[in-house]
Short mmCIF file of C-alpha atoms in Angstrom, two decimals:
data_model
loop_
_atom_site.label_atom_id
_atom_site.label_comp_id
_atom_site.label_asym_id
_atom_site.label_seq_id
_atom_site.Cartn_x
_atom_site.Cartn_y
_atom_site.Cartn_z
CA UNK A 141 -23.70 5.07 -0.91
CA UNK A 142 -23.42 8.14 1.28
CA UNK A 143 -23.84 11.53 -0.11
CA UNK A 144 -23.03 15.12 1.31
CA UNK A 145 -24.82 17.98 -0.13
CA UNK A 146 -23.92 21.83 0.52
CA UNK A 147 -26.38 23.89 -1.25
CA UNK A 148 -24.45 27.37 -0.70
CA UNK A 149 -21.74 27.68 -3.34
CA UNK A 150 -21.00 31.12 -1.58
CA UNK A 151 -21.89 33.22 1.16
CA UNK A 152 -21.00 36.66 2.63
CA UNK A 153 -21.32 37.98 6.15
CA UNK A 154 -20.13 41.32 7.88
CA UNK A 155 -17.65 41.16 10.52
CA UNK A 156 -18.91 40.46 14.16
CA UNK A 157 -22.50 38.97 12.70
CA UNK A 158 -23.32 35.52 12.79
CA UNK A 159 -23.57 33.27 9.74
CA UNK A 160 -24.92 29.40 9.28
CA UNK A 161 -23.62 27.15 6.69
CA UNK A 162 -25.91 24.37 5.55
CA UNK A 163 -25.04 20.73 5.04
CA UNK A 164 -27.37 17.75 4.40
CA UNK A 165 -26.12 14.00 3.97
CA UNK A 166 -27.92 10.69 2.96
CA UNK A 167 -26.94 7.52 4.68
CA UNK A 168 -28.54 4.39 5.62
CA UNK A 169 -26.15 4.05 8.49
CA UNK A 170 -27.27 5.06 12.15
CA UNK A 171 -23.63 5.33 13.58
CA UNK A 172 -21.47 7.69 12.04
CA UNK A 173 -19.36 11.10 12.39
CA UNK A 174 -19.97 14.48 10.92
CA UNK A 175 -17.09 17.03 10.33
CA UNK A 176 -16.55 20.65 9.27
CA UNK A 177 -13.31 21.57 7.59
CA UNK A 178 -12.10 25.01 6.97
CA UNK A 179 -9.72 25.67 4.05
CA UNK A 180 -8.33 29.17 4.01
CA UNK A 181 -6.68 30.77 1.05
CA UNK A 182 -3.36 29.13 2.20
CA UNK A 183 -5.29 25.80 1.22
CA UNK A 184 -4.52 24.29 4.49
CA UNK A 185 -7.22 21.72 5.61
CA UNK A 186 -8.43 22.68 9.16
CA UNK A 187 -10.67 20.58 11.28
CA UNK A 188 -13.40 22.97 12.76
CA UNK A 189 -15.66 20.59 14.52
CA UNK A 190 -16.62 17.21 14.94
CA UNK A 191 -20.02 15.58 15.73
CA UNK A 192 -20.82 11.79 16.77
CA UNK A 193 -23.97 10.83 15.25
CA UNK A 194 -25.10 8.97 18.70
CA UNK A 195 -24.69 12.23 20.55
CA UNK A 196 -27.79 14.27 20.74
CA UNK A 197 -25.80 17.30 22.12
CA UNK A 198 -24.78 19.50 19.47
CA UNK A 199 -20.85 19.93 19.35
CA UNK A 200 -19.47 23.35 19.89
CA UNK A 201 -15.77 24.88 19.67
CA UNK A 202 -15.49 28.46 20.84
CA UNK A 203 -17.14 30.36 18.23
CA UNK A 204 -18.29 27.45 15.98
CA UNK A 205 -21.47 25.38 16.85
CA UNK A 206 -23.32 23.01 14.97
CA UNK A 207 -27.09 22.28 14.59
CA UNK A 208 -27.34 18.46 14.10
CA UNK A 209 -30.58 17.08 13.12
CA UNK A 210 -30.31 13.33 12.55
CA UNK A 211 -33.77 12.66 11.63
CA UNK A 212 -33.63 15.62 8.96
CA UNK A 213 -29.96 14.46 7.83
CA UNK A 214 -28.83 18.07 8.60
CA UNK A 215 -25.50 19.22 10.05
CA UNK A 216 -25.35 23.02 9.63
CA UNK A 217 -22.62 25.04 11.10
CA UNK A 218 -23.01 28.38 12.79
CA UNK A 219 -20.20 30.95 13.12
CA UNK A 220 -20.67 33.77 15.86
CA UNK A 221 -18.87 37.00 16.17
CA UNK A 222 -17.52 36.48 12.23
CA UNK A 223 -13.85 37.55 11.93
CA UNK A 224 -11.73 38.18 8.97
CA UNK A 225 -9.87 35.17 9.47
CA UNK A 226 -12.88 33.10 9.05
CA UNK A 227 -12.73 33.82 5.16
CA UNK A 228 -12.24 30.73 3.76
CA UNK A 229 -13.76 27.53 1.73
CA UNK A 230 -16.05 25.16 4.48
CA UNK A 231 -16.30 21.66 3.76
CA UNK A 232 -18.91 19.56 5.43
CA UNK A 233 -17.86 15.65 5.49
CA UNK A 234 -19.33 12.24 6.65
CA UNK A 235 -17.44 9.41 7.92
CA UNK A 236 -19.08 5.84 8.32
CA UNK A 237 -18.79 4.27 11.67
CA UNK A 238 -18.13 0.94 10.70
CA UNK A 239 -15.62 1.87 7.98
CA UNK A 240 -12.12 0.42 8.48
CA UNK A 241 -10.13 3.14 6.87
CA UNK A 242 -11.93 6.53 8.33
CA UNK A 243 -12.60 7.45 5.03
CA UNK A 244 -14.36 10.95 4.45
CA UNK A 245 -16.92 11.81 1.82
CA UNK A 246 -16.79 15.70 1.23
CA UNK A 247 -19.54 18.03 0.20
CA UNK A 248 -19.02 20.45 -2.53
CA UNK A 249 -17.97 23.22 -0.29
CA UNK A 250 -19.24 26.96 0.77
CA UNK A 251 -16.99 29.96 0.09
CA UNK A 252 -17.43 32.25 2.89
CA UNK A 253 -16.41 35.84 2.65
CA UNK A 254 -16.39 37.94 5.74
CA UNK A 255 -16.63 41.54 4.96
CA UNK A 256 -14.92 44.34 7.19
CA UNK B 206 -0.28 17.09 18.17
CA UNK B 207 -1.44 15.41 14.70
CA UNK B 208 0.97 17.26 12.55
CA UNK B 209 1.15 16.11 9.05
CA UNK B 210 4.12 17.46 6.90
CA UNK B 211 3.82 17.24 2.88
CA UNK B 212 6.73 17.99 0.69
CA UNK B 213 7.29 19.65 -1.58
CA UNK B 214 4.71 22.62 -1.44
CA UNK B 215 5.44 23.57 -4.93
CA UNK B 216 6.96 21.98 -8.12
CA UNK B 217 7.17 22.99 -11.68
CA UNK B 218 8.64 20.18 -13.84
CA UNK B 219 8.76 19.43 -17.68
CA UNK B 220 6.41 17.05 -19.19
CA UNK B 221 7.49 13.68 -19.13
CA UNK B 222 9.32 13.70 -15.92
CA UNK B 223 8.01 11.71 -12.76
CA UNK B 224 7.31 13.88 -9.49
CA UNK B 225 7.48 12.30 -6.00
CA UNK B 226 5.49 13.96 -3.26
CA UNK B 227 6.21 12.81 0.36
CA UNK B 228 3.64 12.72 3.36
CA UNK B 229 4.73 12.31 6.73
CA UNK B 230 2.83 12.00 10.30
CA UNK B 231 5.27 13.81 12.34
CA UNK B 232 4.16 12.80 15.93
CA UNK B 233 1.76 9.90 15.56
CA UNK B 234 1.48 6.64 13.65
CA UNK B 235 -0.71 6.74 10.67
CA UNK B 236 -1.77 3.18 9.42
CA UNK B 237 -3.80 4.78 6.90
CA UNK B 238 -2.79 7.70 4.60
CA UNK B 239 -5.14 9.13 1.87
CA UNK B 240 -4.15 11.11 -1.15
CA UNK B 241 -6.50 13.79 -2.71
CA UNK B 242 -6.45 15.83 -5.88
CA UNK B 243 -8.19 19.23 -5.95
CA UNK B 244 -8.99 21.60 -8.69
CA UNK B 245 -9.52 25.27 -8.11
CA UNK B 246 -12.92 26.31 -6.12
CA UNK B 247 -13.76 22.52 -6.10
CA UNK B 248 -13.91 19.99 -3.43
CA UNK B 249 -11.12 17.30 -2.59
CA UNK B 250 -11.47 14.17 -4.94
CA UNK B 251 -10.05 11.26 -3.32
CA UNK B 252 -7.72 9.55 -5.16
CA UNK B 253 -6.34 6.58 -3.07
CA UNK B 254 -6.23 5.16 0.40
CA UNK B 255 -2.76 3.88 1.45
CA UNK B 256 -2.38 1.27 4.20
CA UNK B 257 0.99 0.83 5.55
CA UNK B 258 2.61 -2.67 4.24
CA UNK B 259 -0.33 -3.15 1.81
CA UNK B 260 -0.91 -2.17 -1.87
CA UNK B 261 -3.12 1.01 -2.19
CA UNK B 262 -6.66 0.99 -2.75
CA UNK B 263 -7.46 3.27 -5.86
CA UNK B 264 -11.02 5.22 -6.22
CA UNK B 265 -12.60 4.46 -9.59
CA UNK B 266 -11.11 6.07 -12.77
CA UNK B 267 -7.76 7.05 -10.93
CA UNK B 268 -4.96 5.55 -13.12
CA UNK B 269 -2.71 3.43 -10.57
CA UNK B 270 0.00 3.17 -13.04
CA UNK B 271 -0.02 6.78 -13.32
CA UNK B 272 -0.30 7.55 -9.65
CA UNK B 273 2.17 5.16 -7.70
CA UNK B 274 1.47 5.05 -3.93
CA UNK B 275 4.09 3.54 -1.56
CA UNK B 276 3.26 3.43 2.22
CA UNK B 277 6.44 1.69 3.41
CA UNK B 278 6.28 2.86 7.22
CA UNK B 279 4.00 3.97 9.56
CA UNK B 280 4.96 7.70 9.31
CA UNK B 281 5.56 7.83 5.29
CA UNK B 282 3.45 7.72 2.31
CA UNK B 283 4.68 8.87 -1.16
CA UNK B 284 2.75 9.66 -4.20
CA UNK B 285 4.84 9.38 -7.50
CA UNK B 286 3.18 11.06 -10.58
CA UNK B 287 5.00 9.07 -13.54
CA UNK B 288 5.53 10.66 -16.82
CA UNK B 289 3.69 13.81 -15.94
CA UNK B 290 1.52 15.90 -18.50
CA UNK B 291 0.12 19.10 -18.34
CA UNK B 292 -3.34 17.71 -17.43
CA UNK B 293 -1.60 16.21 -14.26
CA UNK B 294 -1.30 19.84 -12.96
CA UNK B 295 -2.94 20.20 -9.79
CA UNK B 296 -3.22 20.56 -6.11
CA UNK B 297 -2.48 17.30 -4.06
CA UNK B 298 -3.11 16.76 -0.80
CA UNK B 299 -2.30 14.11 1.67
CA UNK B 300 -3.96 13.24 5.09
CA UNK B 301 -3.41 10.76 7.83
CA UNK B 302 -5.48 9.00 10.48
CA UNK B 303 -4.59 7.17 13.36
CA UNK B 304 -4.33 3.54 13.73
CA UNK B 305 -7.28 1.29 12.34
CA UNK B 306 -9.82 0.69 15.01
CA UNK B 307 -9.70 4.16 16.31
CA UNK B 308 -13.10 4.76 15.12
CA UNK B 309 -14.11 8.25 14.06
CA UNK B 310 -10.68 9.81 14.29
CA UNK B 311 -10.43 12.95 12.05
CA UNK B 312 -7.80 13.05 9.13
CA UNK B 313 -5.10 15.44 9.56
CA UNK B 314 -4.25 17.17 6.46
CA UNK B 315 -0.71 17.99 5.11
CA UNK B 316 -0.40 21.50 3.45
CA UNK B 317 -0.64 20.29 0.06
CA UNK B 318 1.50 20.51 -3.06
CA UNK B 319 0.97 22.66 -6.13
CA UNK B 320 2.22 20.69 -9.11
CA UNK B 321 2.73 22.43 -12.37
CA UNK B 322 3.58 20.52 -15.52
CA UNK B 323 4.99 22.71 -18.40
#
């Protein structure tokens, strides 16, 4: 069974600084997808970034980028130029390529606080 | 695009009543919808996977008679908490994904429903 681990329950960063959130996962599959979702205090789940395991190039979305290390089963999220609006719970999630229902397996989350 | 609407956003009711939560995909057809429960400062716990036109698949430990799921159309799934009790109070979130076969499509989430049972 696949598992997703986020070892940092809470993190803090100063506004305009860069922060990296860690995520590791365990799977025996070769093809899969990885996601980072953000959940601000409003509790809405927002997709931040998506990575296909068969792509070597790391995904980027504006200030958000990932460091995908397939051999190490690591998928960290880097937030550059942190903004107050980035304050949220961040969840790493795994989706098996062969799954029929696009089911997600979530990590336990990292609560990020951006300080002014 | 890919908007999911969940209603109601907040409900308070007395113990013993049944509560229905709706999840609609507004601009795409969702063959599959998911229902999650989330406790404060915790991750999302998958309750069930709902496929249009068929019975929902419940995760281990989730009472199917307590949490009734109906996915009658490609744009609507409902979760009914039957005979709700205070321990059912929680935050419930639905999500929807595009048709089966569209591999790797992300789940799109509703805004959640805060359920409080008195």
